mmCIF file of C-alpha atoms in Angstrom:
data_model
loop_
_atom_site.group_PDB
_atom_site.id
_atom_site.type_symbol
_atom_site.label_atom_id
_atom_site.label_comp_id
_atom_site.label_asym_id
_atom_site.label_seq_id
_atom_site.Cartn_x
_atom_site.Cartn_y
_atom_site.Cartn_z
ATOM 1 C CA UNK C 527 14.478 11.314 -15.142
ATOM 2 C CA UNK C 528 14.241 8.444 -12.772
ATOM 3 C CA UNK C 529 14.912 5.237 -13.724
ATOM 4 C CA UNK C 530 11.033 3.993 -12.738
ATOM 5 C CA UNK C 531 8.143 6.600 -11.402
ATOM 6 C CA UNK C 532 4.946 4.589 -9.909
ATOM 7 C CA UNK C 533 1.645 6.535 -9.390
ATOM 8 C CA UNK C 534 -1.150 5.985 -7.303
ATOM 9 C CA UNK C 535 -0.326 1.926 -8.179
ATOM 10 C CA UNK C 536 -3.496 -0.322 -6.917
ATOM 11 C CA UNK C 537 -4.164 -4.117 -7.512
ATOM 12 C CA UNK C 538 -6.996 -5.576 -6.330
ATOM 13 C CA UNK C 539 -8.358 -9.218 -6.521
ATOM 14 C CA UNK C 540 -11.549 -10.455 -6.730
ATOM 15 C CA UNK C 541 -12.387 -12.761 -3.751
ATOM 16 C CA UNK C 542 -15.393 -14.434 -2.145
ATOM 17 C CA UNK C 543 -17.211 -12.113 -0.015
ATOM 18 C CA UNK C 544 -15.664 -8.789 -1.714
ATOM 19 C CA UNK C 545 -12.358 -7.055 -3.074
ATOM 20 C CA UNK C 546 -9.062 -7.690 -1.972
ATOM 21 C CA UNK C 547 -6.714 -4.955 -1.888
ATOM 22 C CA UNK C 548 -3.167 -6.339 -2.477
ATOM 23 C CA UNK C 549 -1.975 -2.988 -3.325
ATOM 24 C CA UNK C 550 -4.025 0.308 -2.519
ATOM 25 C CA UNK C 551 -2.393 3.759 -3.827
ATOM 26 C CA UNK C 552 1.526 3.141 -4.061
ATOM 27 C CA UNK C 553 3.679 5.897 -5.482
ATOM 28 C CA UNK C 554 7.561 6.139 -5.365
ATOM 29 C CA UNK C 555 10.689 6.566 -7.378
ATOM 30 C CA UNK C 556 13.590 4.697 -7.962
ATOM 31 C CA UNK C 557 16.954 6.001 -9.338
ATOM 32 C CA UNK C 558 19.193 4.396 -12.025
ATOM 33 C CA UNK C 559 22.177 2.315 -9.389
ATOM 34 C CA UNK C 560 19.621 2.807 -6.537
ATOM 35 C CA UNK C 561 18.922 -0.287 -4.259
ATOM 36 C CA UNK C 562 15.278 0.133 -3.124
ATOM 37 C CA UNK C 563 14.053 -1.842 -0.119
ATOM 38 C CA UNK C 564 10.505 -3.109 0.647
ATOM 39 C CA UNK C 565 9.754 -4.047 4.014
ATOM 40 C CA UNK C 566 6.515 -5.306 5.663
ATOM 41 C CA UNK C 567 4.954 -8.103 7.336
ATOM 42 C CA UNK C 568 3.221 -11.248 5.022
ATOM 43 C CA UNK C 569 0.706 -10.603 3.349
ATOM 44 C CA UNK C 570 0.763 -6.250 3.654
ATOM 45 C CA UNK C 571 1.174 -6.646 -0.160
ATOM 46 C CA UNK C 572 4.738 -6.592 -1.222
ATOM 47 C CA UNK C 573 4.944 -9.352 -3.333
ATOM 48 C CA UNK C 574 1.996 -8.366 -5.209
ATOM 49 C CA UNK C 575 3.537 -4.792 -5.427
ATOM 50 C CA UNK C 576 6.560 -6.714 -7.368
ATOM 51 C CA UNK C 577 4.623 -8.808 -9.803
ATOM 52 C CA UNK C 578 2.503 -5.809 -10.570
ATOM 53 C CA UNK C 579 5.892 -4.295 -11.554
ATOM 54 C CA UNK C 580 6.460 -6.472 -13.975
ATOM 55 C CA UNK C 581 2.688 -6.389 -15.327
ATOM 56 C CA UNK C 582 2.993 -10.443 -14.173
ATOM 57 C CA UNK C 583 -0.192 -8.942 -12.170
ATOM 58 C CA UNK C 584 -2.293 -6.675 -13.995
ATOM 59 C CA UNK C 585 -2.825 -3.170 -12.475
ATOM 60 C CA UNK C 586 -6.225 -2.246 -11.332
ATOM 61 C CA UNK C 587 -5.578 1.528 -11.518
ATOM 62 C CA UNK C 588 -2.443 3.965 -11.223
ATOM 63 C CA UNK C 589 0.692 4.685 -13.883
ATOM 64 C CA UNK C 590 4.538 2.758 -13.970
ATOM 65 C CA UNK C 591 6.661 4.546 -16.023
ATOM 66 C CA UNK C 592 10.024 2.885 -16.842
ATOM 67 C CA UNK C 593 12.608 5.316 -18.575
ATOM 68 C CA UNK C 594 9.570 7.046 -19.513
ATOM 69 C CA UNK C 595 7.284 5.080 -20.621
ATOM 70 C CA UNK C 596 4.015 3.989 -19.266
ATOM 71 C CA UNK C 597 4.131 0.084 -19.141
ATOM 72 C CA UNK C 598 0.426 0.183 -17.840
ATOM 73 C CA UNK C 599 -0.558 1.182 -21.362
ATOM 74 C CA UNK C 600 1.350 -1.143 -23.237
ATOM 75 C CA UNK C 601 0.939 -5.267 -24.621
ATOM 76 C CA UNK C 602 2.132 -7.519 -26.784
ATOM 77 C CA UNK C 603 5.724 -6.930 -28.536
ATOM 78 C CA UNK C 604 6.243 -3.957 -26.794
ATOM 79 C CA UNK C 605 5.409 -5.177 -23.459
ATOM 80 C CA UNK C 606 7.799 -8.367 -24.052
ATOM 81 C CA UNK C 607 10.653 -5.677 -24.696
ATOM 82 C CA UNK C 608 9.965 -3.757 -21.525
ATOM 83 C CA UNK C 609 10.259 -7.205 -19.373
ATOM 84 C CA UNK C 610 13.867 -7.913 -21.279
ATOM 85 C CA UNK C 611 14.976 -4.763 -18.848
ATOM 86 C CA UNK C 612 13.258 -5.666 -15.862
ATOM 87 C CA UNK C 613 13.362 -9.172 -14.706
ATOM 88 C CA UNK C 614 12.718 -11.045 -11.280
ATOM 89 C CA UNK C 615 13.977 -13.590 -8.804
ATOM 90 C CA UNK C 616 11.488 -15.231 -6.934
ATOM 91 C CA UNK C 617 11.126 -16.664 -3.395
ATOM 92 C CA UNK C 618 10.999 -20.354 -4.157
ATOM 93 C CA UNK C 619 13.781 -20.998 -6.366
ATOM 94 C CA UNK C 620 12.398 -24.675 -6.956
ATOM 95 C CA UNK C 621 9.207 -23.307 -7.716
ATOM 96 C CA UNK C 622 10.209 -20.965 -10.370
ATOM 97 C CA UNK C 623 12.605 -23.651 -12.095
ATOM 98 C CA UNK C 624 11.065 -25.653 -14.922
ATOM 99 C CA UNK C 625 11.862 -29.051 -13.276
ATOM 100 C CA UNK C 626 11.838 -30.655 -16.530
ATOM 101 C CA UNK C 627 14.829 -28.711 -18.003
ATOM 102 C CA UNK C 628 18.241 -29.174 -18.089
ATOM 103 C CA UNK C 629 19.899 -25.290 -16.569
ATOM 104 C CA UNK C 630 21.320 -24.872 -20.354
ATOM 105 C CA UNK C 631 17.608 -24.559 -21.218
ATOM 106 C CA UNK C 632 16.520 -22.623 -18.435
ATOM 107 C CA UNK C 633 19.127 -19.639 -19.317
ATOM 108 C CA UNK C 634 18.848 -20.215 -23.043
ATOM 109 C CA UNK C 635 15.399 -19.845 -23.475
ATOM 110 C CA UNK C 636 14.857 -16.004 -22.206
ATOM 111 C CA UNK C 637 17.923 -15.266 -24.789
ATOM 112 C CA UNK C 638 15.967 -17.330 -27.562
ATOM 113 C CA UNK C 639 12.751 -15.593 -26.963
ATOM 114 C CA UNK C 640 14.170 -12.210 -26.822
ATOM 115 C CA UNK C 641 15.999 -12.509 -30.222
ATOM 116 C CA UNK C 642 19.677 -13.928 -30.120
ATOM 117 C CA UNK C 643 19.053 -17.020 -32.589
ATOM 118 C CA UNK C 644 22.306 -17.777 -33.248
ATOM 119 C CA UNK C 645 23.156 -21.131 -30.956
ATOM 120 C CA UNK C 646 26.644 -20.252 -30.030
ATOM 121 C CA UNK C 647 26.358 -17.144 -28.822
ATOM 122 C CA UNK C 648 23.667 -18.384 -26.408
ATOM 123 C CA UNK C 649 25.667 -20.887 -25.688
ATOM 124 C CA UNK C 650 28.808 -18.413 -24.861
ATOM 125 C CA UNK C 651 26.616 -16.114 -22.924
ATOM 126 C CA UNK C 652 24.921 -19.404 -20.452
ATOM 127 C CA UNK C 653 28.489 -20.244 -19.726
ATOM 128 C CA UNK C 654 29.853 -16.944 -18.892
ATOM 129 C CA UNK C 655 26.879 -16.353 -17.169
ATOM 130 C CA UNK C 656 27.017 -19.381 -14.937
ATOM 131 C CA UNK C 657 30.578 -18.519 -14.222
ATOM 132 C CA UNK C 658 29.765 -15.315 -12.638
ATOM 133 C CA UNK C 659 27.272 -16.864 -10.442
ATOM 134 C CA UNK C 660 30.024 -19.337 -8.965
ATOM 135 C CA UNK C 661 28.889 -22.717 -10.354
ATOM 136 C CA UNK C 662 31.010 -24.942 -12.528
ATOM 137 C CA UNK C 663 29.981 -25.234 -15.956
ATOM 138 C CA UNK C 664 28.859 -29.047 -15.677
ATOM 139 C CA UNK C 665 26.023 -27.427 -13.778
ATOM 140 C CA UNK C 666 24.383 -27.022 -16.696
ATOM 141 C CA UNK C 667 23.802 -30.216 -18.038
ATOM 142 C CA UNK C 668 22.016 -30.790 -14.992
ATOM 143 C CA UNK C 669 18.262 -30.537 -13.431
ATOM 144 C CA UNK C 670 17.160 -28.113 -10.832
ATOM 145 C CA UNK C 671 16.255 -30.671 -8.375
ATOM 146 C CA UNK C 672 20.053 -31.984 -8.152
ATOM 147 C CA UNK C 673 21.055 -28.474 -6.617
ATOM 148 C CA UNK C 674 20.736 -27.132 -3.301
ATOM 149 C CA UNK C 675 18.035 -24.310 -2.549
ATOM 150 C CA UNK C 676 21.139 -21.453 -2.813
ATOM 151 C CA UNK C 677 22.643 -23.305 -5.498
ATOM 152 C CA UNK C 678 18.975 -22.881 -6.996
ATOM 153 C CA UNK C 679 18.851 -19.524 -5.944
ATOM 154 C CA UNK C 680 22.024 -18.665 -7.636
ATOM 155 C CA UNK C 681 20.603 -20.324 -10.817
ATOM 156 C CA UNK C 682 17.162 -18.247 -10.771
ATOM 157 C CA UNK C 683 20.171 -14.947 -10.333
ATOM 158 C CA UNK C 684 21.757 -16.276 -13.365
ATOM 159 C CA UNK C 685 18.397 -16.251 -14.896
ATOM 160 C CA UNK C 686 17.396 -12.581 -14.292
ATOM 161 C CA UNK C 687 20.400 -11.554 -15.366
ATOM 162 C CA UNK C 688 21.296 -13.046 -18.487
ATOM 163 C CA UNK C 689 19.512 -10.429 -20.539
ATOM 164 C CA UNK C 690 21.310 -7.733 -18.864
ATOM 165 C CA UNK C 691 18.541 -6.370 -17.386
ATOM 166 C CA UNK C 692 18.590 -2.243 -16.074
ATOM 167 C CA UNK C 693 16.285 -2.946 -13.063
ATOM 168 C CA UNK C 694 15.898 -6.412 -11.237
ATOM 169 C CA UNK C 695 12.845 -6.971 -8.672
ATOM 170 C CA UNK C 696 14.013 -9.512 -5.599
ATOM 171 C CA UNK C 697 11.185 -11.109 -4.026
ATOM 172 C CA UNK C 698 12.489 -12.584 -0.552
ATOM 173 C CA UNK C 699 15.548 -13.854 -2.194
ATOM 174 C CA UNK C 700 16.654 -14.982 0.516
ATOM 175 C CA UNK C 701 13.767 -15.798 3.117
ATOM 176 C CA UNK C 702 14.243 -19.539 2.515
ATOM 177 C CA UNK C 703 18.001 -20.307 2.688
ATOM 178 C CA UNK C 704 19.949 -20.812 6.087
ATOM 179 C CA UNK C 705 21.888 -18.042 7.140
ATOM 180 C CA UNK C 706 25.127 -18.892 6.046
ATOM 181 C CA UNK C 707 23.705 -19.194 2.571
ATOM 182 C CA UNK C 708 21.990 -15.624 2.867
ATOM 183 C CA UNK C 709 25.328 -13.812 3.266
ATOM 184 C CA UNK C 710 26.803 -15.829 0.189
ATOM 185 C CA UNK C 711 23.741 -14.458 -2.237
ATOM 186 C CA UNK C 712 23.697 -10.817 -0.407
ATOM 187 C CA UNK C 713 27.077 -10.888 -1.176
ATOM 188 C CA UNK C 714 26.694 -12.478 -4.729
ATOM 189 C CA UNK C 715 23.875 -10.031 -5.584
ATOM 190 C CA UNK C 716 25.623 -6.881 -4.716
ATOM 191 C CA UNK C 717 29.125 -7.705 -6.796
ATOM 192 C CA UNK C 718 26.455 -8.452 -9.481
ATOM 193 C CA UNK C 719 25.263 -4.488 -8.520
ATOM 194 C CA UNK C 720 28.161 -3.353 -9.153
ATOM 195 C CA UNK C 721 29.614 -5.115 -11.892
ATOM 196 C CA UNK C 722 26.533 -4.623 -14.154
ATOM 197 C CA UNK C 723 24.986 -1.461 -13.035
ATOM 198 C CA UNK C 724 21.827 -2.504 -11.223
ATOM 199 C CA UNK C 725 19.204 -1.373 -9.953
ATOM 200 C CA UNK C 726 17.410 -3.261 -7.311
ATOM 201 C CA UNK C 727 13.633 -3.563 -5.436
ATOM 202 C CA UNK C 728 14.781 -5.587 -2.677
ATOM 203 C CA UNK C 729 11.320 -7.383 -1.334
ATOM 204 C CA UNK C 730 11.719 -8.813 2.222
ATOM 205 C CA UNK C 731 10.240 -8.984 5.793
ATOM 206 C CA UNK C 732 13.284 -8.953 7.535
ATOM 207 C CA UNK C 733 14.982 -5.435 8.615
ATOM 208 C CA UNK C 734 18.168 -6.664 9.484
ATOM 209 C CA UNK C 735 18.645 -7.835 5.195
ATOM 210 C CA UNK C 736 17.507 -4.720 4.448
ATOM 211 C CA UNK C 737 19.298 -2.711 6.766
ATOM 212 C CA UNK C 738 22.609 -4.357 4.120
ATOM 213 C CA UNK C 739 21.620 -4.314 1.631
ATOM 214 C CA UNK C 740 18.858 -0.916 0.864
ATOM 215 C CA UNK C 741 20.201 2.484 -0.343
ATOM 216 C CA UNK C 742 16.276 3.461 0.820
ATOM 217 C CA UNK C 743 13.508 2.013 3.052
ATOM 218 C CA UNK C 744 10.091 1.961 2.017
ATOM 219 C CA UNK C 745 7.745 0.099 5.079
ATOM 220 C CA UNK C 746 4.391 -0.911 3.814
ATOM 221 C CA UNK C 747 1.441 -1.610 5.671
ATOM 222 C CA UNK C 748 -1.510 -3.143 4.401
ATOM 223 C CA UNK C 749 -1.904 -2.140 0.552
ATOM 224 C CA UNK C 750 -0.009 1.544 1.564
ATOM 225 C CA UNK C 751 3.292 2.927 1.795
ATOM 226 C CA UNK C 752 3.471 3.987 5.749
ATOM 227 C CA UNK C 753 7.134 5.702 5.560
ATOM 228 C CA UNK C 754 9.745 6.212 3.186
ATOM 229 C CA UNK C 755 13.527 7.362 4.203
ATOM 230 C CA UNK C 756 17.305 6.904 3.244
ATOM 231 C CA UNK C 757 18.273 3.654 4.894
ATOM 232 C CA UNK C 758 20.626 5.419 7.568
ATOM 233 C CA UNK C 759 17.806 7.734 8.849
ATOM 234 C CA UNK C 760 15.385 5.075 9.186
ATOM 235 C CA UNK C 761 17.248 3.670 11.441
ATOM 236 C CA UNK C 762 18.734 6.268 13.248
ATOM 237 C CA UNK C 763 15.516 7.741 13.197
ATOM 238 C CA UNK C 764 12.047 5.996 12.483
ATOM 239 C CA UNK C 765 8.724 8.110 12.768
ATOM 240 C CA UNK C 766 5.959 5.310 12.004
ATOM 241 C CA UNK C 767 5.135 3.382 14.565
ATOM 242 C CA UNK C 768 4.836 -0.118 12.654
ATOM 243 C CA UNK C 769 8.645 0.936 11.568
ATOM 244 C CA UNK C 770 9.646 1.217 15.170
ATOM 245 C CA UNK C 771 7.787 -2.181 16.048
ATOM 246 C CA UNK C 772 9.624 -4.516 13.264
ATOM 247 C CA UNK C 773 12.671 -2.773 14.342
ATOM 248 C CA UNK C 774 11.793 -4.177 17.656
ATOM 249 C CA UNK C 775 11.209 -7.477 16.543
ATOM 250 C CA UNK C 776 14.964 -7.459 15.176
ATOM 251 C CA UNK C 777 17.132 -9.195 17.532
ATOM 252 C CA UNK C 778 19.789 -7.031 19.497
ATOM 253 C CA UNK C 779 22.157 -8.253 21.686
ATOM 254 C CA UNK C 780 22.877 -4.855 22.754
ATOM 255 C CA UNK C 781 19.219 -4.202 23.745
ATOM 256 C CA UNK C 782 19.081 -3.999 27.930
ATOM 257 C CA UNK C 783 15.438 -5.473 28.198
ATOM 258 C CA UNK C 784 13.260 -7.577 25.457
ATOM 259 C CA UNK C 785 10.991 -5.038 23.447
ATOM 260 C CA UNK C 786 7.322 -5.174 23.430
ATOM 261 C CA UNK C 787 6.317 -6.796 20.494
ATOM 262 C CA UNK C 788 3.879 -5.418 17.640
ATOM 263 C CA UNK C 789 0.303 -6.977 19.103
ATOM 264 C CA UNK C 790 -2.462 -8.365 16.898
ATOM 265 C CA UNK C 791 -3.043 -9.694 13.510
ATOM 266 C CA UNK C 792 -2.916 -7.903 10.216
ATOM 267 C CA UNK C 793 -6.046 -6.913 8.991
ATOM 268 C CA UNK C 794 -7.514 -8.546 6.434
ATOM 269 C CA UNK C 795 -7.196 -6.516 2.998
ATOM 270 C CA UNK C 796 -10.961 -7.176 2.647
ATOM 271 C CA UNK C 797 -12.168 -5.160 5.694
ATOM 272 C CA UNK C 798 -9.407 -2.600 5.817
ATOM 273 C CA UNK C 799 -10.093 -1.002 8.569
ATOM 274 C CA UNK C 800 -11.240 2.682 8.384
ATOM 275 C CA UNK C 801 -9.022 5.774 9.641
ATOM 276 C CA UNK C 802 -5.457 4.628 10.055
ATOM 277 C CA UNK C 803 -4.970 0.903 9.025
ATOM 278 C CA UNK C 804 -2.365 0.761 11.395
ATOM 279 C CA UNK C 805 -4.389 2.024 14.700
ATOM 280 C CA UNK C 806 -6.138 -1.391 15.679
ATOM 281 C CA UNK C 807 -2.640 -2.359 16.401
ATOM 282 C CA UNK C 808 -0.892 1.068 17.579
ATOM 283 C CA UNK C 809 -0.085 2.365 21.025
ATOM 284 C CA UNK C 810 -0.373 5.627 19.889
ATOM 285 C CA UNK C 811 -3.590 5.342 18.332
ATOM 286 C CA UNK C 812 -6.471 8.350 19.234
ATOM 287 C CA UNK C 813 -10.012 9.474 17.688
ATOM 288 C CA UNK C 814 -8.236 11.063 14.896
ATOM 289 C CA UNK C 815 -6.507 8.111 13.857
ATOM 290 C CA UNK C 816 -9.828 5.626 14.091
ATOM 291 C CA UNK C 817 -11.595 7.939 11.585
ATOM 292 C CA UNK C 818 -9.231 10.146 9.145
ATOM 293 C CA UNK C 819 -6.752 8.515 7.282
ATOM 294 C CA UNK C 820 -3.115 9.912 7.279
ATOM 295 C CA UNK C 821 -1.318 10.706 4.166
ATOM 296 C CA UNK C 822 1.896 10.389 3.238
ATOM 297 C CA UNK C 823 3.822 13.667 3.896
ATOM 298 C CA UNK C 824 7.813 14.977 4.210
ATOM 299 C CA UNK C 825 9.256 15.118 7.906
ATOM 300 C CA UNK C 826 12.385 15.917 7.652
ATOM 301 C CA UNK C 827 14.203 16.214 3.986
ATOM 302 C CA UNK C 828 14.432 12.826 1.882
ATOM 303 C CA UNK C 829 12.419 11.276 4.662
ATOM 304 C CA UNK C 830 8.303 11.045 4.654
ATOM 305 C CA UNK C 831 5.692 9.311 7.106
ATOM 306 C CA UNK C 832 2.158 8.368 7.118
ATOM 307 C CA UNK C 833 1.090 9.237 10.926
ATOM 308 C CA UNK C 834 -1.170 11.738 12.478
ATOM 309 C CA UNK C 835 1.377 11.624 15.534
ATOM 310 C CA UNK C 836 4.796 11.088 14.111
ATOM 311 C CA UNK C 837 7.922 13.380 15.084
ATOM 312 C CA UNK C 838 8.532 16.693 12.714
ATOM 313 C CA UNK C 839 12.369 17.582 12.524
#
């Protein structure tokens, strides 16, 4: 049994002038130890994807099982002990800090509301926990504004895992940190992988992070899932053409001549446009793709694509 199934996952919004569709059909599975990847432009509905996850974002339509049970269907108590074994590490890791608390409070309080009363054993668990995410136990008689944003970012990881979650959702963990501090959390979240038995959704934009860190790619495309492969065969060989144009737009000193890059603007996910969403934008677009949508079909084994025109091997 995988460790979470999705189904036909939609969330829409209600906006002036119509529906928004953040999320539009979405189905995958993700394996107990498996590092998932989700890669797309802003705004092609990712983040929302993530949140919906964690019913932070309530579903419009669609199933999530996790271990085998439908969190779509359930609130309250039981609902609360679903989200002690998935947690999530935001973007902004200012934003998602309660300025007013000292970092003892911050990683107390999940263990408080999720049962462990006794004070010293929270209090054993925040310090080993800090330790393992490489800041000195003084840390946590401070506030979140005296830290750096990867010193931040490392306290939000602290966060997510003190209850010793099974699955952990990353949502651009990374996007706002210089470089130098993206290796150090990369680094710091996959000894955490290892050491605890993770399993990760790994949100981002960027290919190159999730060509490093992803066991499997999936590229989504306004609301939909456009392809879906191992990580070494979608690079070695991409099908869709959005995949082929944000590997373009990864910078490669190897590369002879600069690539074209992907032209346009996203659609909006108000006036998805009909067909292919992707063919206002693609050089490969014809009739069929301007008026039958593609679905999402196997390619080659363990690798599936959402293109009238894409490569069969």
């Amino acid at each position: 049994m995988s460790l979470l199934s999705v189904s036909d996952l939609s969330t829409h919004y209600a906006a002036p002038g119509g529906v928004l569709r953040a999320v539009d059909g979405v189905s995958f599975e993700l394996e107990a130890g498996e590092t998932l990847g989700l890669v797309g432009e802003s705004g092609c509905g990712k983040s929302s994807l993530g949140k919906t996850l964690l019913r932070l974002v309530q579903p419009t339509s669609g199933t999530i099982q996790f271990r085998g049970e439908d969190v779509t269907a359930i609130e309250g108590k039981r609902l609360r002990e679903a989200r002690r074994h998935i947690q999530m590490i935001f973007q902004d890791p200012f934003a998602s800090l309660n300025p007013r608390h000292k970092i003892r409070q911050i990683l107390s309080d999940p263990l408080k509301v999720h049962g462990i009363r006794d004070a010293g054993e929270r209090d054993r668990l925040v310090g080993d926990m800090i330790d393992r995410v490489g800041l000195p136990r003084e840390s946590l008689e401070r506030y979140p504004h005296e830290f750096s944003g990867g010193q931040r970012q490392r306290i939000g990881i602290a966060r997510a895992l003190i209850l010793n979650p099974d699955l952990v959702v990353c949502d651009e963990p990374v996007s706002a940190l210089d470089l130098s501090i993206q290796a150090q959390i990369l680094n710091l979240l996959a000894g955490m992988k290892a050491e605890f038995g993770l399993s990760y959704i790994f949100i981002s934009h960027d290919l190159s992070v999730i060509r490093y860190f992803a066991d499997r790619v999936l590229v989504m495309y306004l609301g939909r899932i456009v392809e879906s492969a191992d990580n070494a065969s979608l690079w070695t060989a991409p099908k869709h053409p959005y995949t082929h144009a944000l590997m373009n737009a990864v910078p490669d000193p190897t590369r002879r001549r600069q690539a074209a890059p992907l032209t346009g603007d996203l659609p909006s996910a108000q006036d998805i446009p009909k067909g292919c969403r992707f063919h206002p934008r693609c050089p490969l677009a014809t009739d069929i793709c301007r008026s039958v949508e593609p679905r999402l079909e196997s390619s080659a084994p363990g690798h599936a694509v959402a293109c009238h025109h894409a490569p069969v091997n």
